[in-house]
XYZ file of C-alpha atoms in Angstrom:
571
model
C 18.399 -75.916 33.721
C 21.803 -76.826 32.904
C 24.709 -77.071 35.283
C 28.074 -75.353 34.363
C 30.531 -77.899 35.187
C 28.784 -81.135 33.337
C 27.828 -78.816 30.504
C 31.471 -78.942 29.877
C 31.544 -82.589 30.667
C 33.684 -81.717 33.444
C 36.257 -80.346 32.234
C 37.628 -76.547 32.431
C 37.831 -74.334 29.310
C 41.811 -74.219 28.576
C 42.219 -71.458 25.581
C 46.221 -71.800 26.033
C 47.619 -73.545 22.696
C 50.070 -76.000 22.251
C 53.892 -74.619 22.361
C 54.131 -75.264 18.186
C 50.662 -73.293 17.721
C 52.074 -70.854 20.199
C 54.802 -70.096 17.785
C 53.296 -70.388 14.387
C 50.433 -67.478 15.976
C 52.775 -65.436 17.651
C 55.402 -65.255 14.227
C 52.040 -64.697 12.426
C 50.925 -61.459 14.665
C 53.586 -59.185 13.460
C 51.359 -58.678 11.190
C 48.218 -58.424 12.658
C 46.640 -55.338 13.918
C 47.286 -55.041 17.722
C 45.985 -53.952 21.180
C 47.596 -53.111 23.889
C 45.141 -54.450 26.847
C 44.030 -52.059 29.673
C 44.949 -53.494 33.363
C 40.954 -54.686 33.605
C 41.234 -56.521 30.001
C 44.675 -58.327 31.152
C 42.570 -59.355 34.080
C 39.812 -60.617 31.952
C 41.738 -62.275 29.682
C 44.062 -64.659 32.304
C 40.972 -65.874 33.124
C 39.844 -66.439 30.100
C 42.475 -68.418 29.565
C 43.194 -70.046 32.651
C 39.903 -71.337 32.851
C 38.576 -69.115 35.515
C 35.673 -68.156 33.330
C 34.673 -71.046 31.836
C 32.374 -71.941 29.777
C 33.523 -68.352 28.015
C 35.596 -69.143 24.387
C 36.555 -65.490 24.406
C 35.329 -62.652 24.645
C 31.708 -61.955 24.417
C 30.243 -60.763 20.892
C 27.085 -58.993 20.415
C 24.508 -61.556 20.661
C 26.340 -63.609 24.257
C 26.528 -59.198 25.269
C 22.669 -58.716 24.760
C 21.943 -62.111 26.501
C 23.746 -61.699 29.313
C 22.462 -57.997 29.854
C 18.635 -59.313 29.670
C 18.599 -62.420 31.016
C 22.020 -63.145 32.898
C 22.549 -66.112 30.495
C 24.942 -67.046 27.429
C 22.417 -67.912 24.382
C 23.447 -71.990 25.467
C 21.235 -70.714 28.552
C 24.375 -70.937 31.151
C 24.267 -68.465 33.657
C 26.651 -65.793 33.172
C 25.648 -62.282 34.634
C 28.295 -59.939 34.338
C 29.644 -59.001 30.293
C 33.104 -59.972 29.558
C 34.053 -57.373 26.510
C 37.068 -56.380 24.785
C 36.335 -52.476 23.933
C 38.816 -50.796 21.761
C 39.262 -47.208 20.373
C 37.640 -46.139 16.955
C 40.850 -46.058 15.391
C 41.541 -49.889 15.586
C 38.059 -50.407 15.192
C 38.858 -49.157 11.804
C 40.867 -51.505 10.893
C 39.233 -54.653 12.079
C 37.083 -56.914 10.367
C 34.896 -59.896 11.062
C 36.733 -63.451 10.012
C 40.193 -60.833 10.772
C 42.743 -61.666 13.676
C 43.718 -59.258 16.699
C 46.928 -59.633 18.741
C 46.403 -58.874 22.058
C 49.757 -57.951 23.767
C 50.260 -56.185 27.587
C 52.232 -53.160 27.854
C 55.456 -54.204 26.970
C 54.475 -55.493 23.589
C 54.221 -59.041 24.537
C 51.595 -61.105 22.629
C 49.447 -63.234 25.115
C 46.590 -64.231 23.084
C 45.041 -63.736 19.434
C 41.442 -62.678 18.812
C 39.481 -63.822 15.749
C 37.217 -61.240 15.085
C 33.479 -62.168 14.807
C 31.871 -59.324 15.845
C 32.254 -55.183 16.093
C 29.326 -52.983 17.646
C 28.626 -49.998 19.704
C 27.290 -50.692 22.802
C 24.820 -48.795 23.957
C 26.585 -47.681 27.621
C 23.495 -46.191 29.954
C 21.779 -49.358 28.955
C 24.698 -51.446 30.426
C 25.060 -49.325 33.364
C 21.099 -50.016 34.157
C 21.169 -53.767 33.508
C 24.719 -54.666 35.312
C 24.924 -51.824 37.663
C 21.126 -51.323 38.273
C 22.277 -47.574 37.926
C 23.705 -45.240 35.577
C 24.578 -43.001 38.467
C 28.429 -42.057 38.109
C 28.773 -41.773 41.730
C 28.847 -45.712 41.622
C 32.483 -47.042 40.361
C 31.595 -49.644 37.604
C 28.978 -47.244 36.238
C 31.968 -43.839 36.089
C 34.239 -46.764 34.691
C 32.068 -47.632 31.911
C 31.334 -44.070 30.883
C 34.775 -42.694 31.258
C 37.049 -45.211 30.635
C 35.646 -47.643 28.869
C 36.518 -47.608 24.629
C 33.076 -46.671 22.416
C 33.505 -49.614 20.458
C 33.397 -53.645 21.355
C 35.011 -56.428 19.916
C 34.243 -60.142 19.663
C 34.988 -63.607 18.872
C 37.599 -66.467 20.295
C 40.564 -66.432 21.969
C 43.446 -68.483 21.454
C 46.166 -67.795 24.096
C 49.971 -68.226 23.623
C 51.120 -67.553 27.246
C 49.325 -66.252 30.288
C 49.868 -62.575 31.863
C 53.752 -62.737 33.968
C 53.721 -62.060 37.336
C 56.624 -61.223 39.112
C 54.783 -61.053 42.511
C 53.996 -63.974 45.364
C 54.465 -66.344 42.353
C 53.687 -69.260 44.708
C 50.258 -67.761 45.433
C 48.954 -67.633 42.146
C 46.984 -70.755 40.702
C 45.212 -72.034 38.096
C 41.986 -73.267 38.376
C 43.482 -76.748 37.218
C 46.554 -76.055 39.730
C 44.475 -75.239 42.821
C 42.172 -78.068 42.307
C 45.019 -80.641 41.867
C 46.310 -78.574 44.851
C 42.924 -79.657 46.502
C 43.345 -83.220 45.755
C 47.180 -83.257 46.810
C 45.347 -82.391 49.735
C 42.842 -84.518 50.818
C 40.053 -81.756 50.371
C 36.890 -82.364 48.826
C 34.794 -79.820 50.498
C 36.444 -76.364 49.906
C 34.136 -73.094 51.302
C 35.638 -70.296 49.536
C 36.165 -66.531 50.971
C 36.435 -63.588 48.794
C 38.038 -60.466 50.072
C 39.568 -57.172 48.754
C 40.116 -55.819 52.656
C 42.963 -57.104 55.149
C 41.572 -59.916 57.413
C 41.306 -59.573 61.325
C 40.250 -61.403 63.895
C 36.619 -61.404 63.171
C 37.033 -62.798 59.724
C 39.419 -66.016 60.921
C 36.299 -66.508 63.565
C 33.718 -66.304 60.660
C 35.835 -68.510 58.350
C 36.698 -70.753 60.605
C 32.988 -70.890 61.956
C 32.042 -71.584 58.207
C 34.806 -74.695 57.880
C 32.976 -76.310 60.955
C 29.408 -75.395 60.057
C 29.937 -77.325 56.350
C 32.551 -79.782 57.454
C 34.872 -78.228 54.417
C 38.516 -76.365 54.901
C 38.575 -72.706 54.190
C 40.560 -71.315 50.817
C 41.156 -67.468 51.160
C 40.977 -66.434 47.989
C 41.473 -62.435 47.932
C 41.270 -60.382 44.997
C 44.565 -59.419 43.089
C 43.565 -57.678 40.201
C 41.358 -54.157 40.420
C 39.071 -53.685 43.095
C 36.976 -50.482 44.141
C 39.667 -46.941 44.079
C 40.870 -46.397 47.720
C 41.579 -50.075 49.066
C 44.402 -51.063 50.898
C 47.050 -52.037 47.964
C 47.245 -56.367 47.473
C 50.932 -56.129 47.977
C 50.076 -55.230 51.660
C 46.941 -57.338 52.004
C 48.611 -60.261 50.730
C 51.512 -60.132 53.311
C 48.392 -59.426 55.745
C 47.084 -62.627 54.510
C 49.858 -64.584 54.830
C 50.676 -62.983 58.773
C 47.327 -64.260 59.627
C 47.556 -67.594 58.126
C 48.970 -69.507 61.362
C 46.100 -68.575 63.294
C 44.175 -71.063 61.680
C 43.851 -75.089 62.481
C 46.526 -76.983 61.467
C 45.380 -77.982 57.692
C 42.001 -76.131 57.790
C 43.200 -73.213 55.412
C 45.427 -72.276 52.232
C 45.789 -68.941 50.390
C 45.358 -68.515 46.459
C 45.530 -65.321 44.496
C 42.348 -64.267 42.526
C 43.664 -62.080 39.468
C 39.796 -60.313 38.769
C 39.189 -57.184 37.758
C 35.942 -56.354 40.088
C 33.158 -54.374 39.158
C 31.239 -53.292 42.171
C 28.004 -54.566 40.739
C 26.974 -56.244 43.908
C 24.366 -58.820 43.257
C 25.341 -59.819 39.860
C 28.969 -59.697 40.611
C 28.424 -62.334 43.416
C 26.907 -64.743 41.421
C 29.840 -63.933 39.213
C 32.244 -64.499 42.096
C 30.599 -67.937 42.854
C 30.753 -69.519 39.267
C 34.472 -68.143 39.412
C 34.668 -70.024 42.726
C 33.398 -73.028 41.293
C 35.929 -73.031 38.534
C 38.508 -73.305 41.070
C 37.076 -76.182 42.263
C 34.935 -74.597 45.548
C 32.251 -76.317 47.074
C 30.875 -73.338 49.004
C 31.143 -69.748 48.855
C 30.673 -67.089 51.000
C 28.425 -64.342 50.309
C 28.776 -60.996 52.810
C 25.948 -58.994 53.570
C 26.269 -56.095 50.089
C 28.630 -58.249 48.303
C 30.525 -56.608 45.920
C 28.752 -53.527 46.419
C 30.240 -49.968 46.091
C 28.515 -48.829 49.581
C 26.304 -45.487 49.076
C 26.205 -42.818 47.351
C 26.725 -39.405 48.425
C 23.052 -38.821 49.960
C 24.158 -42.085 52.060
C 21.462 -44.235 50.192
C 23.059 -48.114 49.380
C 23.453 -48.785 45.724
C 22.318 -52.291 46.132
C 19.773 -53.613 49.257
C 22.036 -55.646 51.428
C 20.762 -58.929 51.515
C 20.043 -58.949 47.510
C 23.441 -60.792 46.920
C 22.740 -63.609 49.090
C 19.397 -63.586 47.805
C 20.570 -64.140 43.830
C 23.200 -66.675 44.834
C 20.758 -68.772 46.743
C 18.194 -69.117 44.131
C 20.705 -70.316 41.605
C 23.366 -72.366 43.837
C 21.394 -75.907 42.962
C 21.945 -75.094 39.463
C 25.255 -74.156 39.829
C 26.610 -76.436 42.116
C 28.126 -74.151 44.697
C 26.510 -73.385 48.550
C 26.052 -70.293 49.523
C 27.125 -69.924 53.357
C 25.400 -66.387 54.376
C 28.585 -64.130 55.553
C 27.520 -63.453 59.522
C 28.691 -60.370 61.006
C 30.769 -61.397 64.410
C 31.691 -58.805 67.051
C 33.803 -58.911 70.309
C 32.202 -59.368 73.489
C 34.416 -58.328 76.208
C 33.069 -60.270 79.132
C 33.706 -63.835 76.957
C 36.770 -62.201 75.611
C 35.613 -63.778 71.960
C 33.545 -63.364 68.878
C 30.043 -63.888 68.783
C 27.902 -63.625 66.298
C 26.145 -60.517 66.095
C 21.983 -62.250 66.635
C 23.802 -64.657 68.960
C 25.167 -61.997 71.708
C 24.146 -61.937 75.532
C 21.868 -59.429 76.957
C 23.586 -56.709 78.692
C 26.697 -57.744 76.907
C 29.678 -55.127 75.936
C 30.254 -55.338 72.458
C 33.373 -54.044 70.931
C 33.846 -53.238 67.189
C 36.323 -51.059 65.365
C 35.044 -49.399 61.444
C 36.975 -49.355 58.569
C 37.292 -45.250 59.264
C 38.401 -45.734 63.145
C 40.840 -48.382 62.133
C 42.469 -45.338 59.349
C 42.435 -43.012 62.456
C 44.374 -45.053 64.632
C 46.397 -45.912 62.123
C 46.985 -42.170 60.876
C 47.884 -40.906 64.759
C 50.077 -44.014 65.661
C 47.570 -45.118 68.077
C 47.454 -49.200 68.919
C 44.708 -51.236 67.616
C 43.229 -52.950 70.030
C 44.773 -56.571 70.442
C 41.091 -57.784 69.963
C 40.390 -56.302 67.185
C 43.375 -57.703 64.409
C 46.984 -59.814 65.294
C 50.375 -58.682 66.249
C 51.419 -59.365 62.851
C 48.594 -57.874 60.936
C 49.022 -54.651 62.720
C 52.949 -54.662 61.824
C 52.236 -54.941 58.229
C 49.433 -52.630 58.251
C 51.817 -50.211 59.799
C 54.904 -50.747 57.420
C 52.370 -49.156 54.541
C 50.569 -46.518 56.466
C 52.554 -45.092 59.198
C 51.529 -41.967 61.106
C 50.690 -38.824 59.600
C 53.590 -37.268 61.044
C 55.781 -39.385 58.920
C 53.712 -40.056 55.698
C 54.462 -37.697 52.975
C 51.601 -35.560 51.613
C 50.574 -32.881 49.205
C 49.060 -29.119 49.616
C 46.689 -28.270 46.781
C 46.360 -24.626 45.993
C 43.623 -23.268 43.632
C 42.406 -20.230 42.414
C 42.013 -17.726 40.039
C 45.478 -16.196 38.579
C 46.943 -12.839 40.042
C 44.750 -14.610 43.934
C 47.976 -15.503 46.028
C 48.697 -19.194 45.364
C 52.069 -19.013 44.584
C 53.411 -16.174 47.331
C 51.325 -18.774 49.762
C 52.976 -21.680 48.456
C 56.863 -20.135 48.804
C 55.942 -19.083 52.306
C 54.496 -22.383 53.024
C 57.662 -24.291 51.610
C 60.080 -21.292 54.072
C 57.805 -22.525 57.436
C 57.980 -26.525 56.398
C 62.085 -25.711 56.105
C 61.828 -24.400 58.833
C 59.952 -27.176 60.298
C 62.416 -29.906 58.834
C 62.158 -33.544 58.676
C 61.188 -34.117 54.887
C 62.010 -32.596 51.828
C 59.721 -30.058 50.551
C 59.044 -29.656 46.363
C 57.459 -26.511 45.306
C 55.403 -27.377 41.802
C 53.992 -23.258 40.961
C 51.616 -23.074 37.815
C 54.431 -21.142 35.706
C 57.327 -23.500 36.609
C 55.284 -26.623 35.448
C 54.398 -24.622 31.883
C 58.138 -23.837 31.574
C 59.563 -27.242 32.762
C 57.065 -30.011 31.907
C 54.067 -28.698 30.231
C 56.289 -26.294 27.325
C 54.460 -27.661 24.467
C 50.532 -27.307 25.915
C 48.097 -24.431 25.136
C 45.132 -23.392 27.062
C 42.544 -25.552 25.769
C 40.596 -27.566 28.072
C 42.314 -30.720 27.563
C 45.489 -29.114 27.638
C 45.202 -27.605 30.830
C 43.792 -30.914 32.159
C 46.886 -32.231 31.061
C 48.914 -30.248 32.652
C 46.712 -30.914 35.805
C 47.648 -34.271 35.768
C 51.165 -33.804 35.382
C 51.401 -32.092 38.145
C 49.599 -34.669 39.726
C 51.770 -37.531 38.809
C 54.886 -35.949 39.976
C 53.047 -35.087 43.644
C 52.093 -38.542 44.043
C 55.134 -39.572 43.257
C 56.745 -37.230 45.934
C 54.102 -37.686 48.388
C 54.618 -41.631 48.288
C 58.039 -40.934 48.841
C 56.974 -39.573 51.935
C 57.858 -35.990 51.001
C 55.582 -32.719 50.479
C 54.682 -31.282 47.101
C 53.123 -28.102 46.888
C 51.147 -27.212 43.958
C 49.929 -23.438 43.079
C 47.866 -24.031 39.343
C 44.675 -22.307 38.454
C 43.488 -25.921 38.460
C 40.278 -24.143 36.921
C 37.993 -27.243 36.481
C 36.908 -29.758 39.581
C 36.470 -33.132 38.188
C 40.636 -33.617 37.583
C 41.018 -31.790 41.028
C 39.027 -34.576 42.143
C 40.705 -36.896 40.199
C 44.259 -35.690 41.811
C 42.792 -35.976 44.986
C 41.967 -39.795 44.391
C 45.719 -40.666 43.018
C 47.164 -38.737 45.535
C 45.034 -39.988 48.356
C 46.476 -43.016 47.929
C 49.913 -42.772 48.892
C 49.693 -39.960 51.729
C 48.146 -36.984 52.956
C 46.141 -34.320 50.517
C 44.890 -30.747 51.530
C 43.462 -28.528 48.881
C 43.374 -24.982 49.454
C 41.171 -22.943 47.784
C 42.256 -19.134 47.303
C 39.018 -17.194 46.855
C 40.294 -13.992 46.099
C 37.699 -12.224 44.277
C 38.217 -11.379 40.439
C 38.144 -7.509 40.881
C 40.919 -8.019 43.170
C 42.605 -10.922 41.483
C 42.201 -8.232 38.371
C 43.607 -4.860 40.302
C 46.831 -6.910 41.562
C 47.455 -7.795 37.820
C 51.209 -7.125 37.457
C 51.692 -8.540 34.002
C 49.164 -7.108 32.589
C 46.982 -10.326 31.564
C 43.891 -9.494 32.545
C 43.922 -6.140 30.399
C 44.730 -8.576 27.383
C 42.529 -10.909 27.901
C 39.548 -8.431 28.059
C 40.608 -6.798 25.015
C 40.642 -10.196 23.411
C 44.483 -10.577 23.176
C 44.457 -13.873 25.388
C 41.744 -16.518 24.516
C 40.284 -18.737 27.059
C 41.598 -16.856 30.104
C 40.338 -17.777 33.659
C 37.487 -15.870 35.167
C 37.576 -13.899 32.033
C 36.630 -15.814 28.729
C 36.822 -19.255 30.407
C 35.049 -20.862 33.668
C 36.331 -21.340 36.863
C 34.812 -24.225 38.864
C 35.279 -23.059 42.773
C 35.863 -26.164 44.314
C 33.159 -27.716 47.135
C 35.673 -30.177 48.805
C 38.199 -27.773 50.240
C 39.903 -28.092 53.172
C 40.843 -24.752 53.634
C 39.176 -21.332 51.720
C 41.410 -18.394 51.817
C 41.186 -14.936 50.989
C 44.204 -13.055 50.744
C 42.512 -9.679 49.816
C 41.309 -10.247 54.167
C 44.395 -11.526 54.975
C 48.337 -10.939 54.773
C 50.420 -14.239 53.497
C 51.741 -14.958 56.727
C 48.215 -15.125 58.189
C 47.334 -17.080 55.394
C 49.922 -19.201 55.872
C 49.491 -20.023 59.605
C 46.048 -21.315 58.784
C 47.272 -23.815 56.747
C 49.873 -24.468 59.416
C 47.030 -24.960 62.330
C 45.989 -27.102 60.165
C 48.405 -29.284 59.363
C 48.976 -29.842 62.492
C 45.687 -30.319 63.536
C 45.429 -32.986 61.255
C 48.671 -34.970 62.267
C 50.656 -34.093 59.116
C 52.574 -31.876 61.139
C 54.205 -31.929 64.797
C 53.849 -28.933 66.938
């Protein structure tokens, strides 16, 4: 078997062009046909460049795909498990030819690299899904990412690149493969163990780092993910200031902090072995592999994607070919009566053992409750705290839903009268009709146009509830996967109820004041909700309502107990 570094004799793949080439391609690409590179391909494609995936040339064309689906190797025989693609829409596939250029440009038009084209297919997606993801459930992440929004058709050849992706952010964090290893050498370091994360770091993980350092006589190099990790996790911008608040905490020398600009997959085993070439690259010794690396978790019957030791596993049987350790990630916990982490096979009998979850850390968080000093630093908890302050003071958004003619709107203007009443943040009213009139004037009532619409409305709640105001939005919001989609964006930034108004039809139907219903039985109205189009109740709801059983002020007060309840609201 072949090693990746000497296959290379040594030497890191650098697809970046001189300055005069850089000029003479980038004059040339006016004229080429262009692509404007999803956030996961501008990943893929620094690293491409930089060198972080070395051996790869560019990106992969049909016959490196098929290899590395089968066998986890390039046709050279290199180990390479995860498939580095460029997929594009049919439209440019159109135009593209093989022995034809591409300019690849970000989203401001800027031309970072230029493909030569050597290949155009159609993957075949469920295949993918099974090989990578070991699944072609679309409850895991990488698998609902590949079928929904992933282009139908691939592209392939070499890359040359005229400049890499510009960062404006913690600039002094972000290295080269070629940078951190001279960085390395500046150093003194020739044994680097290597820790990947896409979570803030507490006290446990400086304990197992540092643990790591001793156990392999190498200094520790934190090196987070930047680029897209799984939906829901704590932003980088945060994490990265948590990073740096918990550097000092370390021995004098032992550790440094480098930005990893990847766009993850979630595909556990394969992805670590990924994750340790990558680590390699950048000049690693070690790496350390956690206990369901990479993995997505479970899905919604609670059974793991991936068995938990299967990363580990895969790394170990291919770190002597690869050249990179695997240190085994070992869970630590708090025992109170040594006031210090032990690990977890390691702790006394009859020992108290403190730990704190991921979930219990977001409810402390959410009620303004201290973390418990053993648990994360001073300075952790202040950042952590500057992003996700208490409920009380986080802006969030009320979701109403249901059939037309059921109440959402008279719920939502009482709703926005109590929260006046209330005071303390700005409340924005977004009702079905306003949003049609306003920002929707030129959609029908097609499916995609009403999931448009959907979204808009979305958008401009997220944008109020990150603000740290309210929105409240009264749509039909007929069909549940872009509720659930809403949810997700809106999740992120604050607080999101969704209230389902189950007012039946006949009543929804009796209450009819402008007469649609009557039209839209006798044909007048196509695709009309409840009538000649579905409506999807919804089965995530915090709240179901039904006004025909209740007036809007008891309606309303519901929502209000809840609120409160919840922390969103003080009594």
């Amino acid at each position: 078997m072949q090693s990746l570094v000497p296959a290379h004799g040594g030497k890191l793949v650098n697809l970046l062009v001189t300055p005069e080439r850089a000029q003479e391609l980038k004059a040339a690409s006016l004229n080429f046909p262009s692509w404007d590179l999803t956030p996961r391909q501008l990943c893929d494609l620094e690293l491409l460049l930089n060198g972080g995936f070395s051996p790869l040339q560019g990106f992969m064309t049909s016959e490196e795909y098929k290899a590395v689906l089968q066998s986890m190797r390039l046709p050279s025989g290199l180990l390479w498990p995860i498939p580095i693609v460029l997929d594009v829409s049919e439209e440019l596939a159109s135009q593209l030819a093989p022995g034809k250029p591409l300019a690849l440009r970000d989203p401001e038009g800027v031309c970072l690299a230029v493909l030569h084209v050597q290949d155009i297919w159609r993957p075949e997606k469920r295949e993918e899904a099974q090989r990578v993801y070991g699944t072609d459930s679309q409850e895991h992440p990488g698998v609902a990412a590949l079928f929904h929004h992933t282009h139908p058709v691939y592209v392939g050849g070499p890359v040359e690149g005229l400049q890499l992706p510009t960062h404006y952010d913690f600039v002094a964090l972000r290295h080269t493969p070629s940078q951190l290893r001279s960085e390395f050498a500046r150093l003194g370091w020739k044994r680097i163990v290597a820790f990947q994360t896409r979570n803030p770091m507490h006290r446990a993980h400086v304990e197992l780092t540092i643990q790591a350092a001793k156990e392999t006589g190498a200094s520790v190099l934190i090196h987070p993910v930047v680029g897209m990790t799984k939906p829901g996790d704590v932003d980088h911008y945060t994490r990265v200031r948590c990073y740096q608040a918990l550097l000092p905490h370390y021995p004098p020398g032992m550790a440094t902090l480098s930005l990893l600009p990847l766009a993850m997959r979630m595909a556990g085993p394969r992805e670590a072995l990924w994750h340790a070439i990558i680590r390699k690259n950048y000049g690693c010794s070690h790496f350390i592999v956690g206990r369901d690396h990479a993995g997505p978790g479970a899905d919604s019957q609670g059974v793991p994607f991936y068995d938990p030791y299967a990363a580990q596993e895969l790394v170990k049987k291919h770190e002597e070919e690869l050249g990179i350790r695997l240190v085994p990630f070992k869970n630590m916990v708090f025992v109170e009566e040594l006031a210090s982490y032990v690990e977890e096979d390691k702790v006394p009998p009859k020992s108290t053992v403190r730990s704190l979850s991921g979930t219990q850390l977001r409810q402390l968080l959410n009620q303004g409750k201290p973390i418990p000093s053993w648990f994360t630093y001073p300075e952790v908890e202040a950042e952590l705290r500057r992003t996700y302050p208490p409920r009380a003071k986080q802006g969030f958004t009320v979701f109403f839903t249901g059939l037309s003619g059921s109440g959402k709107s008279t719920l939502a203007r009482v709703l926005q009268v109590k929260l006046l009443e209330i005071g303390g943040r700005s409340v924005t009213l977004l009702d079905g009709d306003l949003v049609r009139k306003h920002l929707s004037s030129e959609l029908g009532f097609s499916k995609n146009d009403r999931d448009i619409n959907i979204r808009r409305i979305g958008f401009v709640a997220s944008e109020i509830t990150k603000a740290g105001g309210i929105a409240l939005c009264a749509p039909i919001a007929p069909y549940d996967s872009v509720r659930k989609e809403i949810r997700r964006e809106i999740s992120r930034h604050g607080g999101f109820v969704l209230v389902y108004v189950s007012t039946p039809l006949e009543v929804c139907e009796a209450r009819d004041r402008k007469g649609l219903y009557a039209k839209a039985r006798a044909g007048l109205i196509p695709e009309f909700t409840g009538i000649s189009d579905p409506y999807e109740p919804p089965d995530d709801a915090e709240l179901v309502l039904n006004t025909a059983d209740m007036s809007p002020e008891e309606a309303v007060h519901e929502i209000l107990l809840y609120l409160e309840r919840e922390g969103f609201i003080s009594a």
